[in-house]
JSON list of C-alpha atoms in Angstrom, two decimals:
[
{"chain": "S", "resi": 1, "resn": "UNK", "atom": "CA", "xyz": [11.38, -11.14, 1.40]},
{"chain": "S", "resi": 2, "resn": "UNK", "atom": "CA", "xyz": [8.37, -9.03, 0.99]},
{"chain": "S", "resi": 3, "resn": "UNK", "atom": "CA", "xyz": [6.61, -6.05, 2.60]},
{"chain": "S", "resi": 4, "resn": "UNK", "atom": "CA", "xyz": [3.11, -6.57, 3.98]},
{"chain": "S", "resi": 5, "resn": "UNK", "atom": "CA", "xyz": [0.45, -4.17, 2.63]},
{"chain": "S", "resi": 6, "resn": "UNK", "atom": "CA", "xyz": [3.23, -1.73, 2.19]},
{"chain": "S", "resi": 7, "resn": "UNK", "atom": "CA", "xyz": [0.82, 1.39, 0.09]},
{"chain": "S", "resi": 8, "resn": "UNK", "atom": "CA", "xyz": [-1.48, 1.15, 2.63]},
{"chain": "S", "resi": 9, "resn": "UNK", "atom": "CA", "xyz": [1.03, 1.90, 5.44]},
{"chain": "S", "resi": 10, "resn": "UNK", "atom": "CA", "xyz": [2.73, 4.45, 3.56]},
{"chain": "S", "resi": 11, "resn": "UNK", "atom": "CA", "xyz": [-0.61, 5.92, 2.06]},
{"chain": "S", "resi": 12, "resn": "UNK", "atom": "CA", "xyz": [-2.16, 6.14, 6.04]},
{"chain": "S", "resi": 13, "resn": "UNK", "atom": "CA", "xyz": [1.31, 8.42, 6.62]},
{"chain": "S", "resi": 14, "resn": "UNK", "atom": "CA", "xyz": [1.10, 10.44, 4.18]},
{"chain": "S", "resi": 15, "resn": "UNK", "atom": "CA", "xyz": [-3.07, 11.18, 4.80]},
{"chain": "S", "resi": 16, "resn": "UNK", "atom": "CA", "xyz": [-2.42, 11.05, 8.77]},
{"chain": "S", "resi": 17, "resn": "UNK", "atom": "CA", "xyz": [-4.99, 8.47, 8.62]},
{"chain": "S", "resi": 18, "resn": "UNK", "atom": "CA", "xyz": [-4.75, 7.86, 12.09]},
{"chain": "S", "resi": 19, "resn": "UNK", "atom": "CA", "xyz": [-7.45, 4.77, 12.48]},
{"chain": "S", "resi": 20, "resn": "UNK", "atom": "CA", "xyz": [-4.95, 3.24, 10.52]},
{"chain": "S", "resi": 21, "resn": "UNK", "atom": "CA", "xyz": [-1.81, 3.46, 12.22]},
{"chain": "S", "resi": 22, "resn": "UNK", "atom": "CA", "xyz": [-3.39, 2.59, 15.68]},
{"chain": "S", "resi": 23, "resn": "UNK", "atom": "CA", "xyz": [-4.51, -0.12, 13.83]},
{"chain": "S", "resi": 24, "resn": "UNK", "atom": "CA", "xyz": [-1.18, -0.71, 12.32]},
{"chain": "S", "resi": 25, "resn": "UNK", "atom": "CA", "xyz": [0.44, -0.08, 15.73]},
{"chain": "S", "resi": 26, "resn": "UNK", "atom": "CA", "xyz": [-1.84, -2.79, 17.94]},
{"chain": "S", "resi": 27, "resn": "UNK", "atom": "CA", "xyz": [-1.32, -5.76, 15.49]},
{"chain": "S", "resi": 28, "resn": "UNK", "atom": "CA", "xyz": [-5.25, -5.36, 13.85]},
{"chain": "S", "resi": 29, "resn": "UNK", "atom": "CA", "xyz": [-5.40, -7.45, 10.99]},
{"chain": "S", "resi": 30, "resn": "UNK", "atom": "CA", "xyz": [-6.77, -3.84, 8.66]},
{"chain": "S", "resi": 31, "resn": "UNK", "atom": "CA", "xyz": [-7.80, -6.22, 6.08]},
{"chain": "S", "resi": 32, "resn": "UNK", "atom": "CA", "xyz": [-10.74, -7.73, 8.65]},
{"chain": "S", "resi": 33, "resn": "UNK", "atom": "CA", "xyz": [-11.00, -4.28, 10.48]},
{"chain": "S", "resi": 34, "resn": "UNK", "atom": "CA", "xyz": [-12.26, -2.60, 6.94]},
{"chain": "S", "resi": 35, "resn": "UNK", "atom": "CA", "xyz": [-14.25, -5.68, 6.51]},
{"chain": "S", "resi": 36, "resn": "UNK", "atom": "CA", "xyz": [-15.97, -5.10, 9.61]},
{"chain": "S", "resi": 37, "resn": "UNK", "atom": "CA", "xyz": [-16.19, -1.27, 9.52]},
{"chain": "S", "resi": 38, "resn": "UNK", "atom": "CA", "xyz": [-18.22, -1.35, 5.25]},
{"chain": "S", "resi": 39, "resn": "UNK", "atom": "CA", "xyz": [-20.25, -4.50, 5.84]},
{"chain": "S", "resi": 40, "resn": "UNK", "atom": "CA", "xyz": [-21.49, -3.63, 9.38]},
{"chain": "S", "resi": 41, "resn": "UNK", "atom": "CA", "xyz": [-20.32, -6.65, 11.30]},
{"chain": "S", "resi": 42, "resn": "UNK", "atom": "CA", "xyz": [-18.29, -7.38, 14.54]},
{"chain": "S", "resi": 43, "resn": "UNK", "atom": "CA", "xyz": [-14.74, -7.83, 13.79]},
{"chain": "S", "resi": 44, "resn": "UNK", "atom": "CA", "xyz": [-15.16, -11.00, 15.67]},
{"chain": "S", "resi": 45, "resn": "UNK", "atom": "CA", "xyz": [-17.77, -12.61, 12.99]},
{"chain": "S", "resi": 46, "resn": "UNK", "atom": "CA", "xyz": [-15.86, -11.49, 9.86]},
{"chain": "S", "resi": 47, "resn": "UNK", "atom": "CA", "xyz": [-15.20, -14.62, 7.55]},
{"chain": "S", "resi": 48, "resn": "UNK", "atom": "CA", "xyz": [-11.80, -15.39, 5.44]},
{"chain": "S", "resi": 49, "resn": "UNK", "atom": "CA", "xyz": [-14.70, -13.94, 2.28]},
{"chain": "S", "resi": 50, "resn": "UNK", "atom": "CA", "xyz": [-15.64, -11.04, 4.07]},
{"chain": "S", "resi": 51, "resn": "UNK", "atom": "CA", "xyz": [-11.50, -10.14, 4.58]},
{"chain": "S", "resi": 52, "resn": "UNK", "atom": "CA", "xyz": [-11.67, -10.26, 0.55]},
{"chain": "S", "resi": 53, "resn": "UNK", "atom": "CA", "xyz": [-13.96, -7.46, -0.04]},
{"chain": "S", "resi": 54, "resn": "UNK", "atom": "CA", "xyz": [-12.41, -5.66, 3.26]},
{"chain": "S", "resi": 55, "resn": "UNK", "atom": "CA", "xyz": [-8.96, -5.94, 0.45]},
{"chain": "S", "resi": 56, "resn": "UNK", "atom": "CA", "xyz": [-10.79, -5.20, -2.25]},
{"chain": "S", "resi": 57, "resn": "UNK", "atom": "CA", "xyz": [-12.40, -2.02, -0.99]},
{"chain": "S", "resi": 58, "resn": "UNK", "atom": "CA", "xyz": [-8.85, -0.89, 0.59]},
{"chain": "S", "resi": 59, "resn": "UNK", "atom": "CA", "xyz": [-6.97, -1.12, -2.29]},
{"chain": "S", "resi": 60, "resn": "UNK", "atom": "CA", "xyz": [-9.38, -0.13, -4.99]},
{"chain": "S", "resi": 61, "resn": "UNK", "atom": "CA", "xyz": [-10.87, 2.74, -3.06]},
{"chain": "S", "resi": 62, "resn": "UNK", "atom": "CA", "xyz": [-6.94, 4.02, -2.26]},
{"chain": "S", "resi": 63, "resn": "UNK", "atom": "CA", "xyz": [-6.60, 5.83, -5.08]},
{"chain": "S", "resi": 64, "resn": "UNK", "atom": "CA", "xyz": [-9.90, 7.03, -5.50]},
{"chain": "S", "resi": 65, "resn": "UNK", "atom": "CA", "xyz": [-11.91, 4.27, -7.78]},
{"chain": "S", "resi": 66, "resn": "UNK", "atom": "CA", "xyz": [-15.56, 4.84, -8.36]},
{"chain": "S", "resi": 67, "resn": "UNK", "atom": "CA", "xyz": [-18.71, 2.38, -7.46]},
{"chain": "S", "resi": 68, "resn": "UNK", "atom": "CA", "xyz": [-18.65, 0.78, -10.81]},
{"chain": "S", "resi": 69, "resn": "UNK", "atom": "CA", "xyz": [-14.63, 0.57, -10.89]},
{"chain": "S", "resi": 70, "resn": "UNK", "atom": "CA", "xyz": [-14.90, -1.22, -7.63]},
{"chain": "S", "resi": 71, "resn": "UNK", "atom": "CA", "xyz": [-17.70, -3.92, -8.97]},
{"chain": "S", "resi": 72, "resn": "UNK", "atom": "CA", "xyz": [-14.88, -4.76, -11.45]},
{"chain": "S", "resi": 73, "resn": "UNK", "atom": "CA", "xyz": [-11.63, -4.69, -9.88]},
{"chain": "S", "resi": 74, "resn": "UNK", "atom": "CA", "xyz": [-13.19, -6.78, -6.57]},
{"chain": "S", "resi": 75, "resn": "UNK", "atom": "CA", "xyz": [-14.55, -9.38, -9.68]},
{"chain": "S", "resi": 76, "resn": "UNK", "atom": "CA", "xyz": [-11.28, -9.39, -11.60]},
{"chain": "S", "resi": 77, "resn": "UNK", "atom": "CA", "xyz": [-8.58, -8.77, -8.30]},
{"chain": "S", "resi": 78, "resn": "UNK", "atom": "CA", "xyz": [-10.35, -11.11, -5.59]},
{"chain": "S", "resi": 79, "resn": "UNK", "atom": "CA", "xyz": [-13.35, -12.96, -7.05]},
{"chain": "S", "resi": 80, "resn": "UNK", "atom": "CA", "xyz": [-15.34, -10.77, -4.69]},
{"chain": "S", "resi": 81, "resn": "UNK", "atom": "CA", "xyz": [-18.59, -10.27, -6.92]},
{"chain": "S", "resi": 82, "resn": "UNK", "atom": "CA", "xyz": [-20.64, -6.91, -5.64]},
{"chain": "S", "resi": 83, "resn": "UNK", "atom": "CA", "xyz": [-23.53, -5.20, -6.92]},
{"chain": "S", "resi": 84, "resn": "UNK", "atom": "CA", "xyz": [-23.47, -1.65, -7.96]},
{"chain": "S", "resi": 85, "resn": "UNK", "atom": "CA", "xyz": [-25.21, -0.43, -4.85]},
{"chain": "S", "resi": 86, "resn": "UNK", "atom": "CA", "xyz": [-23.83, -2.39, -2.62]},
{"chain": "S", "resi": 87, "resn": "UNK", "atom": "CA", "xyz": [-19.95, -1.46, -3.95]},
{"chain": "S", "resi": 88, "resn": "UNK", "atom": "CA", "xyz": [-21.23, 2.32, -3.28]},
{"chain": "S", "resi": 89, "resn": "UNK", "atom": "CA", "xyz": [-22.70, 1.55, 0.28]},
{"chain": "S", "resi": 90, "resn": "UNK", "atom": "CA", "xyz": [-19.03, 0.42, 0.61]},
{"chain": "S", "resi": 91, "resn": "UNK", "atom": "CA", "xyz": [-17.62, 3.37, -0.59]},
{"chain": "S", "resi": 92, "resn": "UNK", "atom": "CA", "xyz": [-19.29, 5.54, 1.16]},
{"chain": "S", "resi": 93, "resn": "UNK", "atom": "CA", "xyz": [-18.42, 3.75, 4.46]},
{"chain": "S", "resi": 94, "resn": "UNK", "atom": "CA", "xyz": [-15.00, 3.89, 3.77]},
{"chain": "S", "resi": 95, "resn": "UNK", "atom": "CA", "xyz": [-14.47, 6.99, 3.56]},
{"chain": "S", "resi": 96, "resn": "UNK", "atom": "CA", "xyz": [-16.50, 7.38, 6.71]},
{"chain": "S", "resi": 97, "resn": "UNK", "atom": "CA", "xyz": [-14.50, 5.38, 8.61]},
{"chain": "S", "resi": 98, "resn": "UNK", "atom": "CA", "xyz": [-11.42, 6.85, 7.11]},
{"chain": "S", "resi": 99, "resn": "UNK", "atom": "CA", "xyz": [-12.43, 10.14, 7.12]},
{"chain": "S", "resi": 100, "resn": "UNK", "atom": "CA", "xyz": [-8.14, 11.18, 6.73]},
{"chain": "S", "resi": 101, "resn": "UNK", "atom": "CA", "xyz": [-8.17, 9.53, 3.69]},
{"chain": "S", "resi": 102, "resn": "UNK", "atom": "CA", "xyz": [-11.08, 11.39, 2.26]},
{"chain": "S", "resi": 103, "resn": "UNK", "atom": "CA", "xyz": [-9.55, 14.84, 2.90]},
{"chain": "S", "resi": 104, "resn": "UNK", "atom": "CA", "xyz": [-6.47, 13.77, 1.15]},
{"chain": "S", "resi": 105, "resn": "UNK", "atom": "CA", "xyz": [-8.25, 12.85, -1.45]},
{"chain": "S", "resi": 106, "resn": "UNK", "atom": "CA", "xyz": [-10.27, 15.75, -1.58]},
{"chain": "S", "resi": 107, "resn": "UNK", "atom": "CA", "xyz": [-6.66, 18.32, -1.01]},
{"chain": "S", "resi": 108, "resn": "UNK", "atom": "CA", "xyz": [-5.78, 16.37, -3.94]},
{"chain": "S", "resi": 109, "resn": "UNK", "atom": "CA", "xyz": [-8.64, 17.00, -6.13]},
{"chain": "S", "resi": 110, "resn": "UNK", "atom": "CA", "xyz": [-8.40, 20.73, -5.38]},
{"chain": "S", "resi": 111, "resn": "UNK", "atom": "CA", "xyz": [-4.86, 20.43, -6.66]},
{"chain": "S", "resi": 112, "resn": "UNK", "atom": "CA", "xyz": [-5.82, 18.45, -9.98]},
{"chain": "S", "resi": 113, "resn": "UNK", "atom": "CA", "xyz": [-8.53, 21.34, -10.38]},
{"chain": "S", "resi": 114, "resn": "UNK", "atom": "CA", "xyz": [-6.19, 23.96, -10.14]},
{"chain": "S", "resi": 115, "resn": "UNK", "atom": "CA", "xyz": [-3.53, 22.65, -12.92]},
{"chain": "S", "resi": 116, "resn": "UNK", "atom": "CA", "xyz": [-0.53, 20.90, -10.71]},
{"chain": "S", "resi": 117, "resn": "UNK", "atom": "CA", "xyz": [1.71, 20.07, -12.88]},
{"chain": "S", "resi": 118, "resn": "UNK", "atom": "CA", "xyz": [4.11, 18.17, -10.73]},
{"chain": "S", "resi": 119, "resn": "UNK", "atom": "CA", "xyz": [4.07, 15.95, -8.00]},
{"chain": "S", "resi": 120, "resn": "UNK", "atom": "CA", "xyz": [7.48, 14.74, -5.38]},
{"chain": "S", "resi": 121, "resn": "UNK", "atom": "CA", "xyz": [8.15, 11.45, -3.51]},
{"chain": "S", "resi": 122, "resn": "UNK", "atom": "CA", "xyz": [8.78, 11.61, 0.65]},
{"chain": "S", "resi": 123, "resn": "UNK", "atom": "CA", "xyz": [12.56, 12.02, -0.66]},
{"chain": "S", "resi": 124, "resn": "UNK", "atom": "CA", "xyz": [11.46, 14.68, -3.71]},
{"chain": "S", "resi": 125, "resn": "UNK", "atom": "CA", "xyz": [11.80, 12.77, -6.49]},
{"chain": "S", "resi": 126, "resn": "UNK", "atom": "CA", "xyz": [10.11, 14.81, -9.29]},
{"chain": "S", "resi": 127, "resn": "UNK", "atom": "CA", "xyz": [7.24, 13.41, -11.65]},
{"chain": "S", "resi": 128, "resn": "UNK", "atom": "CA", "xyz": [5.76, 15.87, -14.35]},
{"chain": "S", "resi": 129, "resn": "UNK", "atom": "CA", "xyz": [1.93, 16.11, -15.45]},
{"chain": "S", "resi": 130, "resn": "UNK", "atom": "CA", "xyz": [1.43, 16.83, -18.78]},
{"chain": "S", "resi": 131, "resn": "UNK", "atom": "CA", "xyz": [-0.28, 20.06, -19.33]},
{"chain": "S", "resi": 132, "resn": "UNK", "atom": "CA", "xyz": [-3.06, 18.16, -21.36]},
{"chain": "S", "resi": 133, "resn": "UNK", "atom": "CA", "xyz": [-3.82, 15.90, -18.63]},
{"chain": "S", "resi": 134, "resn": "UNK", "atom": "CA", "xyz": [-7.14, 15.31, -18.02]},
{"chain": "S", "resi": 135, "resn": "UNK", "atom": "CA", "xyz": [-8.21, 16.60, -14.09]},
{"chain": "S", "resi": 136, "resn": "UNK", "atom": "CA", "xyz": [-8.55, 12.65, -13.02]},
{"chain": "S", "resi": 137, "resn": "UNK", "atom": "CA", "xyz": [-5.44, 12.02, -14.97]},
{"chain": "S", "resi": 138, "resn": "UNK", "atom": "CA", "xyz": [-3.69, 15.10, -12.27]},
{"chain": "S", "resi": 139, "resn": "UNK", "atom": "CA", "xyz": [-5.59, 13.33, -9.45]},
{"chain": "S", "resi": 140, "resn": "UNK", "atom": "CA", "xyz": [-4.43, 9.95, -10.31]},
{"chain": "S", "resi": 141, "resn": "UNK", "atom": "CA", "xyz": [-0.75, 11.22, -10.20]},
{"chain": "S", "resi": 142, "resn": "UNK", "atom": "CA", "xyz": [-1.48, 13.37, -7.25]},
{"chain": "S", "resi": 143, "resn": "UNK", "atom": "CA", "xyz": [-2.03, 10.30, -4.96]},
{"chain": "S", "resi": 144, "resn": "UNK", "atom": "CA", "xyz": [-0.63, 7.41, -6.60]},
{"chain": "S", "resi": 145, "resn": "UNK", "atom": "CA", "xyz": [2.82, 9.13, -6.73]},
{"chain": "S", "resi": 146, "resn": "UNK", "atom": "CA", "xyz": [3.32, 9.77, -3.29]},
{"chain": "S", "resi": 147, "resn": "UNK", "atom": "CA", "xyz": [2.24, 6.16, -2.53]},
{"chain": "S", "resi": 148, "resn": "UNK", "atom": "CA", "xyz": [3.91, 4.28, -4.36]},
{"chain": "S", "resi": 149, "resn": "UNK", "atom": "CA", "xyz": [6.93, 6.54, -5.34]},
{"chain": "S", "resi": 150, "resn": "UNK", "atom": "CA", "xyz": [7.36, 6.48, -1.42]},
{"chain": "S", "resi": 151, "resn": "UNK", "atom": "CA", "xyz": [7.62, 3.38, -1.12]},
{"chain": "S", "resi": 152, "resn": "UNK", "atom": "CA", "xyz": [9.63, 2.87, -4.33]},
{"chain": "S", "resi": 153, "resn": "UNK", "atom": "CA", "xyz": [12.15, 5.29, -2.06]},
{"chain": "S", "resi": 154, "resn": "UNK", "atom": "CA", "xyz": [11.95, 3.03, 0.81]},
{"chain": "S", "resi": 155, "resn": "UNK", "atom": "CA", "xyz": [12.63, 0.27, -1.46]},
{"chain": "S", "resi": 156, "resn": "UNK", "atom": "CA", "xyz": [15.44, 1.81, -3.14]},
{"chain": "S", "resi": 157, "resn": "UNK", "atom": "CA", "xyz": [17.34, 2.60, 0.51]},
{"chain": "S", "resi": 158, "resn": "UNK", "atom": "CA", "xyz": [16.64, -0.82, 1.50]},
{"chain": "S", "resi": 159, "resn": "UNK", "atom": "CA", "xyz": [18.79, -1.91, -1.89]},
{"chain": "S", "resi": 160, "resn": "UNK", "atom": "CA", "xyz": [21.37, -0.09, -1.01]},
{"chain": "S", "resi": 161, "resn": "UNK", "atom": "CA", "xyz": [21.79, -1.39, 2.69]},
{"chain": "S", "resi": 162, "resn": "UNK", "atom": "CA", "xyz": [21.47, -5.10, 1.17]},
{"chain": "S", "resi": 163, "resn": "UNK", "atom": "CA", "xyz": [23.92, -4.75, -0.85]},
{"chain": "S", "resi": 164, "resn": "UNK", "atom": "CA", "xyz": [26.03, -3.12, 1.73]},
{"chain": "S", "resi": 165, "resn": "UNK", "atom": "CA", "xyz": [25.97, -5.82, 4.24]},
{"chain": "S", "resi": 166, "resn": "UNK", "atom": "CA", "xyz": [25.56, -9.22, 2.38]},
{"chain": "S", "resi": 167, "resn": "UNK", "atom": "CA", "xyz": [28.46, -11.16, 3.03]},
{"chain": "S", "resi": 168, "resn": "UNK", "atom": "CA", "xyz": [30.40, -13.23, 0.85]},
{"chain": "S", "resi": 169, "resn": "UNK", "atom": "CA", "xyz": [28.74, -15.72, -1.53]},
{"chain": "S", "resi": 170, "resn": "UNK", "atom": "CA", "xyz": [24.95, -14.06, -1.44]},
{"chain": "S", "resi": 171, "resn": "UNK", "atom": "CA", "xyz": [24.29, -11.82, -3.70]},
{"chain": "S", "resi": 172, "resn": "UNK", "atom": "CA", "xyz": [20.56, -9.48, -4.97]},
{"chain": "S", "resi": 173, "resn": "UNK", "atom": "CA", "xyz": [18.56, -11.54, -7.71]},
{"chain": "S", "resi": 174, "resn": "UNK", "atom": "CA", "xyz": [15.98, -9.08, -8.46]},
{"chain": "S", "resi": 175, "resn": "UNK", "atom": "CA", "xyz": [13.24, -7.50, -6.79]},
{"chain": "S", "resi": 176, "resn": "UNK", "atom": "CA", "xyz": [9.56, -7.79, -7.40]},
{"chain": "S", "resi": 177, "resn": "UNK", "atom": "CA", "xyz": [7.16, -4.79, -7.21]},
{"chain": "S", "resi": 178, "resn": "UNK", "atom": "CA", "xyz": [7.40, -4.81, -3.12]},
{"chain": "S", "resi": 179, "resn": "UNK", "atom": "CA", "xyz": [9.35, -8.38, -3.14]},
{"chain": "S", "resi": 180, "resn": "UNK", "atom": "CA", "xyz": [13.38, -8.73, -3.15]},
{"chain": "S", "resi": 181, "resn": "UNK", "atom": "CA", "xyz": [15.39, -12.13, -4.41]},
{"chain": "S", "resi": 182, "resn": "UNK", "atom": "CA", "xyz": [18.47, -12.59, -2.77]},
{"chain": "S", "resi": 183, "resn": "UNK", "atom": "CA", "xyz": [20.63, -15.65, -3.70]},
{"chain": "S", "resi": 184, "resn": "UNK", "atom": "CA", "xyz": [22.86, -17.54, -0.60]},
{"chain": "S", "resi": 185, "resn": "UNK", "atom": "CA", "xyz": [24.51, -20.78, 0.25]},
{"chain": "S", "resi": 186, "resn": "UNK", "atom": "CA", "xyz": [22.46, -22.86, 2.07]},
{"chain": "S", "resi": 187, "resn": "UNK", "atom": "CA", "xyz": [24.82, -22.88, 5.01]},
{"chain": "S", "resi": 188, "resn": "UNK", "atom": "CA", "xyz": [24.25, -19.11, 5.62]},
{"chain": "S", "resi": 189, "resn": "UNK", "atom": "CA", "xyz": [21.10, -18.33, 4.03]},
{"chain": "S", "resi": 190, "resn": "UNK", "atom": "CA", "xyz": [18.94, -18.23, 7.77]},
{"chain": "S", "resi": 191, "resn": "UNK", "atom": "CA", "xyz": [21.50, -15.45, 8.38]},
{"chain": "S", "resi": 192, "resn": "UNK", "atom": "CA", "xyz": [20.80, -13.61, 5.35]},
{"chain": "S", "resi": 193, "resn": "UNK", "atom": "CA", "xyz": [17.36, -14.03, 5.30]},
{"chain": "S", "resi": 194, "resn": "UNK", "atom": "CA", "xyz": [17.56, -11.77, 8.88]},
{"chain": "S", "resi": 195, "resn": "UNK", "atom": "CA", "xyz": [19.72, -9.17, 7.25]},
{"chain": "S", "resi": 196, "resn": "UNK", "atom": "CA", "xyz": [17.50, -8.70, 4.46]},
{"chain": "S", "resi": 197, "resn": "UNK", "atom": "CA", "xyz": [14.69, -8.75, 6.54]},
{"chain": "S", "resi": 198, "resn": "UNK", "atom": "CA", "xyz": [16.27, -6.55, 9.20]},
{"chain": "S", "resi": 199, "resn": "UNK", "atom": "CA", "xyz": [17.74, -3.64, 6.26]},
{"chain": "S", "resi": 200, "resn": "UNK", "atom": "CA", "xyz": [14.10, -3.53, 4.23]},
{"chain": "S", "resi": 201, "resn": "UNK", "atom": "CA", "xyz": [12.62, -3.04, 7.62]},
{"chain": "S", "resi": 202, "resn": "UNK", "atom": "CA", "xyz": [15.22, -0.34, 8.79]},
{"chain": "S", "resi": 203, "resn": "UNK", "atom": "CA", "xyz": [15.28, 1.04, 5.24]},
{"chain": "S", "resi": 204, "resn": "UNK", "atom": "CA", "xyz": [11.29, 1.79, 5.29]},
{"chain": "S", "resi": 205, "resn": "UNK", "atom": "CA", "xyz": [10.87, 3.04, 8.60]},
{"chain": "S", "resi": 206, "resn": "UNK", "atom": "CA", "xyz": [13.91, 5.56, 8.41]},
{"chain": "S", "resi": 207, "resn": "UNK", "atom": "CA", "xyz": [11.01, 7.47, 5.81]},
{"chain": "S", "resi": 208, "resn": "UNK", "atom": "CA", "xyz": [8.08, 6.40, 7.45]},
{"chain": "S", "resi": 209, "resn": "UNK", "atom": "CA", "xyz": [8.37, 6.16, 11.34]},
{"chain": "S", "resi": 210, "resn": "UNK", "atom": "CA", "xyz": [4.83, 6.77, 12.17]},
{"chain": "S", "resi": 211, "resn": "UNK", "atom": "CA", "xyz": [3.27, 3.27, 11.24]},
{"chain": "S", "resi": 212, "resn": "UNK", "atom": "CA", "xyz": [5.11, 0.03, 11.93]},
{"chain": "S", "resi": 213, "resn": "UNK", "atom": "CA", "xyz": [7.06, -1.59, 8.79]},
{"chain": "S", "resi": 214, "resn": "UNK", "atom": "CA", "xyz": [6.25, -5.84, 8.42]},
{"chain": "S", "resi": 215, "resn": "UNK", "atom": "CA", "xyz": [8.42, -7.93, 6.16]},
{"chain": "S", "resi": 216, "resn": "UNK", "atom": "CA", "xyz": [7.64, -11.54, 5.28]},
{"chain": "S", "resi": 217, "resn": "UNK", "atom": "CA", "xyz": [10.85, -13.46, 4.55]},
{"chain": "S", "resi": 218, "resn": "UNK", "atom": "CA", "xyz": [11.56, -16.68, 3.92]},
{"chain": "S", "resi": 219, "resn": "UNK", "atom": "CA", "xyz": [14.04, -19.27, 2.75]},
{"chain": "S", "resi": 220, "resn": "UNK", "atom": "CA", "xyz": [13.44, -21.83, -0.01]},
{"chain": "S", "resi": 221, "resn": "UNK", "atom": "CA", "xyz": [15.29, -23.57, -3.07]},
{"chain": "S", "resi": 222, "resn": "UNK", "atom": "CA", "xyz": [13.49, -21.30, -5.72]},
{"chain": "S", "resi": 223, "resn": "UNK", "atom": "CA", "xyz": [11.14, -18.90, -5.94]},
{"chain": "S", "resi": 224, "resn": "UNK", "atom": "CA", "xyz": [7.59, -20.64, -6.74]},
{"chain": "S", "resi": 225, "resn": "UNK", "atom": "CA", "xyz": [8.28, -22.25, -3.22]},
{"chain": "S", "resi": 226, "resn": "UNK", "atom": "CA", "xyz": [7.05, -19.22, -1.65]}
]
């Protein structure tokens, strides 16, 4: 079982980036919506290629990459290949559409400039910045922390409610970055793939209520099935 495009939900909380959650909230695929909003085209005519660099641009730009670090990690991430200028007429039209997200970047900058040497998760876990961090270094940490130490918490509640609730016989494998592995008989393992589902979902949205929690789960006799 897996959460869908977990950061971005959790980074759109935490930057009241309210375009979004609406979009979020009325089933938008955001993928093909950010594809539509940086290349300029109804969200009608965008193609499964354009939906790539709508990815690309979301998660690259989410913590704050440059032009340049975009033309590489849409190459290397999605086989999107981009130009310089276009990945900065991108940029710059992300952050226009998702204006939120640019003022939490730019609260975050003002931090990094004035020496923060810590940063907390939704449910205050602690991480230090070295003192001879560099000011992106203190950015970096600033917004990737939040993000993906929130949903790290999320993740970590949803553990403990699995492991709460399985019943006899199925037991946690492992999880995966935003993925968990839980083992079951076959017998019972539709029913446990509904608890799990049910728990990560509950587990997630007990932190962040404002935007709508997705998991993907699924049954299958080993994991390269999925």
């Amino acid at each position: 079982a897996d959460y869908s495009q977990i950061e971005l939900r959790v980074a759109a909380v935490i930057a009241g980036e309210k375009k979004m959650i609406e979009a979020y909230r009325n089933g938008v695929d955001l993928h093909k919506q950010t594809a539509a909003e940086v290349l300029g085209k109804p969200l009608e005519d965008v193609s499964k290629a354009d939906r790539q660099t709508g990815k690309a641009a979301s998660f690259g730009l989410l913590y704050g990459q440059s032009a340049p670090g975009l033309v590489r990690y849409a190459a290397s991430s999605y086989g999107v290949h981009l130009e310089p200028d276009q990945a900065e007429k991108i940029r710059r039209q992300f952050f226009r559409t998702y204006d939120r997200l640019r003022q939490w970047h730019g609260v975050s900058r003002n931090k990094a400039d004035e020496g923060a040497r810590e940063v907390r998760t939704v449910l205050g876990r602690r991480r230090l910045i070295p003192e001879t961090a560099s000011e992106w270094e203190r950015f970096t940490a600033l917004v990737n922390t939040p993000v993906q130490g929130g949903a790290a918490d999320g993740m970590k509640q949803a553990l403990v409610l699995i492991a709460e609730r399985l019943p006899d016989g199925a037991r946690l494998i492992s999880t995966v970055h935003d993925e968990v592995l839980v083992e079951a008989p076959e017998s019972i393992a539709g029913q446990v793939c509904e608890l799990v589902r049910s728990s990560m979902i509950e587990a997630m949205a007990s932190l962040f209520p404002q935007v709508p929690i997705e998991v993907e789960a699924g049954v299958c006799a080993h994991w390269g099935e999925k």
